[in-house]
mmCIF file of C-alpha atoms and ligand atoms in Angstrom:
data_model
loop_
_atom_site.group_PDB
_atom_site.id
_atom_site.type_symbol
_atom_site.label_atom_id
_atom_site.label_comp_id
_atom_site.label_asym_id
_atom_site.label_seq_id
_atom_site.Cartn_x
_atom_site.Cartn_y
_atom_site.Cartn_z
ATOM 1 C CA MET A 1 7.453 -59.312 16.454
ATOM 2 C CA GLU A 2 5.638 -56.036 17.195
ATOM 3 C CA PRO A 3 4.574 -54.343 13.938
ATOM 4 C CA GLU A 4 6.028 -50.964 14.929
ATOM 5 C CA THR A 5 9.442 -52.549 15.401
ATOM 6 C CA VAL A 6 9.618 -54.158 12.001
ATOM 7 C CA TRP A 7 7.816 -51.429 10.018
ATOM 8 C CA GLY A 8 9.670 -48.538 11.652
ATOM 9 C CA GLU A 9 8.992 -45.218 9.963
ATOM 10 C CA ARG A 10 6.198 -46.678 7.796
ATOM 11 C CA TRP A 11 4.229 -47.606 10.918
ATOM 12 C CA ARG A 12 4.670 -44.142 12.411
ATOM 13 C CA ALA A 13 3.831 -42.346 9.154
ATOM 14 C CA MET A 14 0.767 -44.452 8.310
ATOM 15 C CA ALA A 15 -1.826 -44.350 11.068
ATOM 16 C CA THR A 16 -5.019 -45.202 9.142
ATOM 17 C CA PRO A 17 -6.794 -48.345 10.412
ATOM 18 C CA ILE A 18 -6.504 -50.044 7.024
ATOM 19 C CA ALA A 19 -2.736 -49.531 6.741
ATOM 20 C CA ARG A 20 -2.258 -50.595 10.351
ATOM 21 C CA GLN A 21 -4.346 -53.734 9.755
ATOM 22 C CA TYR A 22 -2.129 -54.687 6.840
ATOM 23 C CA MET A 23 1.089 -54.085 8.759
ATOM 24 C CA THR A 24 -0.222 -55.981 11.785
ATOM 25 C CA THR A 25 -1.289 -59.006 9.725
ATOM 26 C CA ALA A 26 2.074 -59.009 7.936
ATOM 27 C CA ALA A 27 3.921 -58.953 11.255
ATOM 28 C CA ARG A 28 1.753 -61.760 12.607
ATOM 29 C CA SER A 29 2.154 -64.052 9.606
ATOM 30 C CA ASN A 30 5.784 -63.046 8.932
ATOM 31 C CA SER A 31 4.883 -62.362 5.327
ATOM 32 C CA LEU A 32 4.497 -59.465 2.898
ATOM 33 C CA VAL A 33 2.697 -61.659 0.387
ATOM 34 C CA CYS A 34 -0.458 -60.394 -1.269
ATOM 35 C CA LEU A 35 -1.771 -63.392 -3.168
ATOM 36 C CA ALA A 36 -3.113 -62.634 -6.656
ATOM 37 C CA ALA A 37 -5.777 -65.357 -6.544
ATOM 38 C CA ASP A 38 -6.349 -65.392 -10.287
ATOM 39 C CA LYS A 39 -8.532 -68.484 -10.484
ATOM 40 C CA SER A 40 -11.502 -68.736 -12.836
ATOM 41 C CA ARG A 41 -13.637 -71.084 -10.720
ATOM 42 C CA MET A 42 -15.029 -70.308 -7.295
ATOM 43 C CA SER A 43 -14.132 -73.706 -5.829
ATOM 44 C CA ASP A 44 -10.491 -73.446 -6.974
ATOM 45 C CA LEU A 45 -10.222 -69.942 -5.604
ATOM 46 C CA LEU A 46 -11.641 -70.942 -2.229
ATOM 47 C CA THR A 47 -9.440 -74.024 -1.951
ATOM 48 C CA LEU A 48 -6.387 -71.919 -2.741
ATOM 49 C CA VAL A 49 -7.199 -69.155 -0.268
ATOM 50 C CA ARG A 50 -8.031 -71.570 2.526
ATOM 51 C CA SER A 51 -4.796 -73.515 2.040
ATOM 52 C CA VAL A 52 -2.313 -70.642 1.774
ATOM 53 C CA GLY A 53 -4.211 -68.033 3.855
ATOM 54 C CA PRO A 54 -2.010 -68.317 6.977
ATOM 55 C CA PHE A 55 1.097 -67.390 4.927
ATOM 56 C CA LEU A 56 -0.418 -64.255 3.421
ATOM 57 C CA ALA A 57 -0.618 -60.610 4.409
ATOM 58 C CA ALA A 58 -3.410 -59.681 1.950
ATOM 59 C CA LEU A 59 -5.636 -61.223 -0.710
ATOM 60 C CA LYS A 60 -6.096 -59.780 -4.186
ATOM 61 C CA THR A 61 -8.871 -60.751 -6.582
ATOM 62 C CA HIS A 62 -10.089 -60.043 -10.108
ATOM 63 C CA VAL A 63 -13.759 -60.701 -9.497
ATOM 64 C CA ASP A 64 -14.563 -60.444 -13.211
ATOM 65 C CA VAL A 65 -12.376 -63.426 -14.188
ATOM 66 C CA VAL A 66 -14.465 -65.804 -12.072
ATOM 67 C CA GLU A 67 -16.719 -67.703 -14.476
ATOM 68 C CA ASP A 68 -19.147 -69.144 -11.927
ATOM 69 C CA TRP A 69 -19.296 -66.124 -9.598
ATOM 70 C CA THR A 70 -22.160 -65.960 -7.125
ATOM 71 C CA ASP A 71 -22.850 -63.545 -4.319
ATOM 72 C CA GLU A 72 -23.140 -66.443 -1.861
ATOM 73 C CA GLY A 73 -19.843 -67.980 -2.967
ATOM 74 C CA TRP A 74 -18.113 -64.630 -2.653
ATOM 75 C CA LYS A 75 -19.256 -64.317 0.954
ATOM 76 C CA GLU A 76 -17.185 -67.452 1.583
ATOM 77 C CA VAL A 77 -14.154 -65.773 0.024
ATOM 78 C CA ARG A 78 -14.686 -62.789 2.321
ATOM 79 C CA ALA A 79 -15.057 -65.158 5.282
ATOM 80 C CA ALA A 80 -11.873 -67.024 4.349
ATOM 81 C CA ALA A 81 -10.007 -63.701 4.255
ATOM 82 C CA ASP A 82 -11.496 -62.651 7.595
ATOM 83 C CA ASP A 83 -10.477 -65.940 9.206
ATOM 84 C CA VAL A 84 -6.837 -64.898 8.875
ATOM 85 C CA ASP A 85 -7.442 -61.137 9.035
ATOM 86 C CA LEU A 86 -6.536 -60.375 5.421
ATOM 87 C CA LEU A 87 -7.489 -57.196 3.631
ATOM 88 C CA LEU A 88 -9.479 -58.122 0.526
ATOM 89 C CA PHE A 89 -8.205 -56.168 -2.438
ATOM 90 C CA GLU A 90 -10.183 -56.045 -5.694
ATOM 91 C CA ASP A 91 -7.775 -55.202 -8.483
ATOM 92 C CA ARG A 92 -10.405 -53.559 -10.689
ATOM 93 C CA LYS A 93 -8.107 -50.859 -12.123
ATOM 94 C CA PHE A 94 -10.882 -48.307 -12.414
ATOM 95 C CA ALA A 95 -10.200 -45.605 -14.999
ATOM 96 C CA ASP A 96 -13.492 -43.802 -15.714
ATOM 97 C CA ILE A 97 -14.897 -40.494 -14.477
ATOM 98 C CA GLY A 98 -15.670 -40.292 -10.737
ATOM 99 C CA GLY A 99 -19.447 -40.748 -10.986
ATOM 100 C CA ILE A 100 -19.212 -43.877 -13.140
ATOM 101 C CA THR A 101 -16.509 -45.323 -10.924
ATOM 102 C CA GLN A 102 -18.856 -44.871 -7.973
ATOM 103 C CA LYS A 103 -21.528 -46.877 -9.853
ATOM 104 C CA GLN A 104 -18.981 -49.527 -10.898
ATOM 105 C CA MET A 105 -18.024 -49.960 -7.246
ATOM 106 C CA HIS A 106 -21.629 -51.189 -6.794
ATOM 107 C CA GLY A 107 -22.942 -52.900 -9.953
ATOM 108 C CA MET A 108 -23.559 -56.644 -10.041
ATOM 109 C CA TYR A 109 -20.461 -57.532 -8.008
ATOM 110 C CA GLY A 110 -21.128 -55.031 -5.217
ATOM 111 C CA ILE A 111 -17.381 -54.388 -4.862
ATOM 112 C CA ALA A 112 -17.866 -51.561 -2.336
ATOM 113 C CA SER A 113 -19.675 -53.923 0.013
ATOM 114 C CA TRP A 114 -16.788 -56.387 0.373
ATOM 115 C CA ALA A 115 -13.492 -54.899 -0.889
ATOM 116 C CA ASP A 116 -11.156 -53.102 1.504
ATOM 117 C CA LEU A 117 -8.858 -51.908 -1.264
ATOM 118 C CA VAL A 118 -9.215 -51.255 -4.978
ATOM 119 C CA THR A 119 -6.816 -50.168 -7.701
ATOM 120 C CA ALA A 120 -7.404 -47.154 -9.926
ATOM 121 C CA HIS A 121 -5.624 -45.401 -12.751
ATOM 122 C CA LEU A 122 -5.480 -41.622 -12.429
ATOM 123 C CA ILE A 123 -5.700 -41.118 -16.202
ATOM 124 C CA SER A 124 -9.207 -39.627 -15.971
ATOM 125 C CA GLY A 125 -8.255 -37.179 -13.190
ATOM 126 C CA PRO A 126 -8.325 -37.064 -9.398
ATOM 127 C CA ASP A 127 -12.107 -37.427 -8.951
ATOM 128 C CA ILE A 128 -11.803 -41.151 -9.479
ATOM 129 C CA VAL A 129 -10.565 -41.507 -5.907
ATOM 130 C CA ASP A 130 -13.581 -39.537 -4.653
ATOM 131 C CA GLY A 131 -15.821 -41.877 -6.667
ATOM 132 C CA CYS A 132 -14.364 -44.890 -4.837
ATOM 133 C CA MET A 133 -14.650 -43.213 -1.441
ATOM 134 C CA ALA A 134 -18.254 -42.146 -2.139
ATOM 135 C CA ALA A 135 -19.211 -45.718 -3.024
ATOM 136 C CA TRP A 136 -17.770 -47.057 0.233
ATOM 137 C CA ALA A 137 -19.635 -44.303 2.127
ATOM 138 C CA ASP A 138 -22.882 -45.341 0.337
ATOM 139 C CA VAL A 139 -22.683 -48.759 2.001
ATOM 140 C CA GLY A 140 -21.390 -47.515 5.365
ATOM 141 C CA ARG A 141 -17.870 -48.842 4.858
ATOM 142 C CA SER A 142 -14.473 -47.329 4.234
ATOM 143 C CA GLY A 143 -11.555 -48.467 2.146
ATOM 144 C CA GLY A 144 -8.350 -47.434 0.476
ATOM 145 C CA VAL A 145 -7.223 -46.884 -3.093
ATOM 146 C CA LEU A 146 -3.933 -48.016 -4.585
ATOM 147 C CA LEU A 147 -3.113 -45.825 -7.568
ATOM 148 C CA LEU A 148 -1.121 -47.296 -10.426
ATOM 149 C CA ALA A 149 2.103 -45.287 -10.503
ATOM 150 C CA GLN A 150 4.053 -47.926 -12.445
ATOM 151 C CA MET A 151 3.259 -51.260 -14.074
ATOM 152 C CA SER A 152 5.187 -54.476 -14.471
ATOM 153 C CA SER A 153 4.233 -55.198 -18.064
ATOM 154 C CA ARG A 154 6.516 -54.574 -21.017
ATOM 155 C CA GLY A 155 5.933 -51.333 -22.942
ATOM 156 C CA ASN A 156 3.526 -49.772 -20.438
ATOM 157 C CA LEU A 157 3.097 -45.993 -20.470
ATOM 158 C CA LEU A 158 3.202 -45.278 -16.723
ATOM 159 C CA ALA A 159 6.400 -43.278 -16.470
ATOM 160 C CA GLY A 160 7.809 -39.757 -16.492
ATOM 161 C CA ALA A 161 5.492 -36.814 -15.866
ATOM 162 C CA TYR A 162 2.388 -39.025 -15.682
ATOM 163 C CA SER A 163 3.827 -41.205 -12.927
ATOM 164 C CA ASP A 164 5.054 -38.078 -11.104
ATOM 165 C CA ALA A 165 1.558 -36.577 -11.223
ATOM 166 C CA VAL A 166 0.005 -39.798 -9.871
ATOM 167 C CA VAL A 167 2.385 -39.721 -6.917
ATOM 168 C CA ALA A 168 1.929 -36.007 -6.273
ATOM 169 C CA HIS A 169 -1.852 -36.411 -6.163
ATOM 170 C CA GLY A 170 -1.860 -39.641 -4.178
ATOM 171 C CA ARG A 171 0.370 -38.218 -1.475
ATOM 172 C CA GLU A 172 -2.226 -35.506 -0.820
ATOM 173 C CA HIS A 173 -5.417 -37.603 -0.855
ATOM 174 C CA ASP A 174 -6.480 -39.319 2.383
ATOM 175 C CA GLY A 175 -8.260 -42.054 0.424
ATOM 176 C CA VAL A 176 -5.050 -43.179 -1.240
ATOM 177 C CA MET A 177 -3.337 -45.843 0.841
ATOM 178 C CA GLY A 178 -0.531 -46.101 -1.653
ATOM 179 C CA PHE A 179 0.686 -47.006 -5.083
ATOM 180 C CA ILE A 180 1.294 -49.939 -7.345
ATOM 181 C CA GLY A 181 4.979 -49.966 -8.292
ATOM 182 C CA ASN A 182 6.950 -52.177 -10.643
ATOM 183 C CA GLY A 183 8.399 -55.131 -8.753
ATOM 184 C CA SER A 184 10.339 -56.301 -11.792
ATOM 185 C CA ARG A 185 12.696 -53.312 -11.869
ATOM 186 C CA PRO A 186 14.261 -52.519 -8.453
ATOM 187 C CA GLU A 187 15.911 -49.335 -9.725
ATOM 188 C CA GLU A 188 12.537 -47.943 -10.907
ATOM 189 C CA LEU A 189 11.052 -48.932 -7.586
ATOM 190 C CA ARG A 190 13.790 -47.183 -5.629
ATOM 191 C CA ASP A 191 13.093 -44.045 -7.638
ATOM 192 C CA LEU A 192 9.359 -44.398 -6.900
ATOM 193 C CA ARG A 193 10.035 -44.797 -3.177
ATOM 194 C CA GLY A 194 12.054 -41.587 -3.290
ATOM 195 C CA ARG A 195 9.085 -39.746 -4.830
ATOM 196 C CA VAL A 196 6.497 -41.337 -2.526
ATOM 197 C CA GLY A 197 8.343 -40.824 0.777
ATOM 198 C CA GLU A 198 7.393 -42.764 3.905
ATOM 199 C CA GLY A 199 3.736 -41.816 4.190
ATOM 200 C CA ARG A 200 2.241 -44.179 1.610
ATOM 201 C CA MET A 201 2.538 -47.870 0.776
ATOM 202 C CA ILE A 202 4.030 -49.281 -2.405
ATOM 203 C CA TRP A 203 2.724 -52.711 -3.423
ATOM 204 C CA THR A 204 4.497 -54.527 -6.220
ATOM 205 C CA PRO A 205 3.412 -57.096 -8.802
ATOM 206 C CA GLY A 206 5.893 -58.550 -11.283
ATOM 207 C CA VAL A 207 7.583 -60.592 -8.567
ATOM 208 C CA ASN A 208 8.719 -64.199 -8.784
ATOM 209 C CA LEU A 209 11.466 -66.308 -7.243
ATOM 210 C CA ALA A 210 12.305 -67.202 -10.854
ATOM 211 C CA VAL A 211 13.369 -63.828 -12.246
ATOM 212 C CA GLY A 212 12.843 -63.153 -15.963
ATOM 213 C CA ASP A 213 10.084 -62.762 -18.514
ATOM 214 C CA GLY A 214 6.626 -64.188 -17.964
ATOM 215 C CA LEU A 215 3.708 -64.728 -20.331
ATOM 216 C CA MET A 216 2.441 -61.963 -22.611
ATOM 217 C CA GLY A 217 4.889 -59.253 -21.671
ATOM 218 C CA GLN A 218 4.847 -59.787 -17.907
ATOM 219 C CA ARG A 219 8.281 -59.274 -16.304
ATOM 220 C CA TYR A 220 9.529 -60.596 -12.973
ATOM 221 C CA GLY A 221 12.009 -59.400 -10.384
ATOM 222 C CA HIS A 222 13.055 -61.108 -7.142
ATOM 223 C CA PRO A 223 10.933 -60.464 -4.045
ATOM 224 C CA ARG A 224 13.970 -59.654 -1.903
ATOM 225 C CA ASP A 225 15.164 -56.973 -4.320
ATOM 226 C CA ALA A 226 11.672 -55.463 -4.484
ATOM 227 C CA VAL A 227 11.358 -55.194 -0.697
ATOM 228 C CA LEU A 228 14.884 -53.805 -0.288
ATOM 229 C CA ALA A 229 14.047 -51.211 -2.964
ATOM 230 C CA GLY A 230 11.020 -50.038 -0.963
ATOM 231 C CA SER A 231 8.096 -52.393 -1.615
ATOM 232 C CA ASP A 232 5.708 -53.003 1.292
ATOM 233 C CA ALA A 233 3.805 -55.908 -0.258
ATOM 234 C CA ILE A 234 4.771 -58.354 -2.956
ATOM 235 C CA ILE A 235 1.843 -59.281 -5.192
ATOM 236 C CA VAL A 236 2.377 -62.883 -6.276
ATOM 237 C CA GLY A 237 0.050 -64.789 -8.578
ATOM 238 C CA SER A 238 1.356 -67.635 -10.701
ATOM 239 C CA GLY A 239 4.432 -68.086 -8.483
ATOM 240 C CA ILE A 240 1.986 -69.515 -5.932
ATOM 241 C CA HIS A 241 -1.189 -70.643 -7.700
ATOM 242 C CA LYS A 242 0.637 -72.366 -10.554
ATOM 243 C CA ALA A 243 3.205 -74.030 -8.259
ATOM 244 C CA GLU A 244 3.061 -77.794 -7.821
ATOM 245 C CA ASP A 245 2.765 -77.208 -4.088
ATOM 246 C CA PRO A 246 1.104 -73.813 -3.526
ATOM 247 C CA VAL A 247 1.491 -74.011 0.266
ATOM 248 C CA ALA A 248 5.259 -74.591 0.034
ATOM 249 C CA ALA A 249 5.490 -71.790 -2.541
ATOM 250 C CA ALA A 250 3.503 -69.379 -0.362
ATOM 251 C CA LYS A 251 5.868 -70.144 2.541
ATOM 252 C CA ALA A 252 8.900 -69.512 0.326
ATOM 253 C CA TYR A 253 7.558 -66.120 -0.818
ATOM 254 C CA ALA A 254 6.597 -65.268 2.759
ATOM 255 C CA ASP A 255 10.121 -66.075 3.985
ATOM 256 C CA ALA A 256 11.880 -64.168 1.207
ATOM 257 C CA SER A 257 9.745 -61.056 1.716
ATOM 258 C CA TRP A 258 9.812 -61.145 5.510
ATOM 259 C CA HIS A 259 13.567 -61.563 5.766
ATOM 260 C CA ALA A 260 14.039 -58.724 3.308
ATOM 261 C CA LEU A 261 11.836 -56.492 5.477
ATOM 262 C CA LEU A 262 13.890 -57.405 8.559
ATOM 263 C CA GLU A 263 17.022 -56.593 6.604
ATOM 264 C CA ARG A 264 15.574 -53.288 5.396
ATOM 265 C CA SER A 265 14.601 -52.227 8.886
ATOM 266 C CA GLY A 266 17.822 -53.478 10.427
ATOM 267 C CA VAL A 267 16.137 -55.501 13.183
HETATM 268 O O1 S5P B 301 1.515 -53.645 -13.266
HETATM 269 C C1 S5P B 301 0.840 -54.550 -12.828
HETATM 270 C C2 S5P B 301 -0.193 -54.323 -11.922
HETATM 271 C C3 S5P B 301 -0.893 -55.404 -11.395
HETATM 272 S S1 S5P B 301 -2.013 -55.090 -10.140
HETATM 273 N N1 S5P B 301 1.139 -55.836 -13.159
HETATM 274 C C4 S5P B 301 0.426 -56.913 -12.671
HETATM 275 O O2 S5P B 301 0.780 -58.054 -13.013
HETATM 276 N N2 S5P B 301 -0.622 -56.702 -11.805
HETATM 277 C C5 S5P B 301 -1.430 -57.833 -11.284
HETATM 278 O O3 S5P B 301 -0.589 -58.681 -10.504
HETATM 279 C C6 S5P B 301 -2.065 -58.705 -12.359
HETATM 280 O O4 S5P B 301 -3.348 -58.238 -12.676
HETATM 281 C C7 S5P B 301 -2.062 -60.089 -11.718
HETATM 282 O O5 S5P B 301 -3.249 -60.278 -10.961
HETATM 283 C C8 S5P B 301 -0.885 -60.067 -10.755
HETATM 284 C C9 S5P B 301 0.395 -60.713 -11.250
HETATM 285 O O6 S5P B 301 0.233 -62.084 -11.456
HETATM 286 P P1 S5P B 301 1.475 -63.057 -11.783
HETATM 287 O O7 S5P B 301 0.825 -64.357 -12.070
HETATM 288 O O8 S5P B 301 2.200 -62.470 -12.952
HETATM 289 O O9 S5P B 301 2.322 -63.086 -10.528
#
């Protein structure tokens, strides 16, 4: 299906190459799944990505949980993502002043040189987005920031006036591709979509086909409910990588999210 048909207003309102790449990949693989590839060993991570890659729309990493990380190994992760045209999203959740964030985008992992997307908290002020953009410019690349407007974890503080301010700023900054919203609470997500409008993405963790509480305060909602409430990407970790059959699980999440998008757009 053509991406503009299924994405409707989101496609028209979001013309940046990075947003269009995401929407095109999603439409090609019939999936809104961003895999949270939270594996601690390089070989496990690579095996996982290579096996479920065709059912994904994006790939999310936490580079600092990988115990045997090497620059060479990471090039293979980037290559595996490129093979199926996935944006590579480093979920670093930056939160420092702009200048330090710019340095952290380089550092030993060289995030700016391989990540297409990163997450940031706006707690330190708006310059954090400029820090990310400056780092990408340093290495002749560009990328997008997803600001945390909500979180999925129990007792988090991302609500009220703070969340409103994150959205208000992110809507005005060209470097902000969108927001992280709470996939475990469709009513909160619907409210966030109302504040965000059509011109930015909302990607949602806290999603699992088995709704309920996860480990250490994580909470889960159903992928269909999240997409119908306004999510553009479901971030799924353990639902796929801890499944007995990760490929079958990835397909199931792809189907649930894709059919919900079709339902949302009425096509
Ligand atoms: O609020 C949040 C934001 C994020 S990005 N809650 C989250 O769980 N995440 C991330 O999503 C988290 O860091 C992890 O990589 C993933 C959820 O993993 P799961 O195993 O619970 O699906």
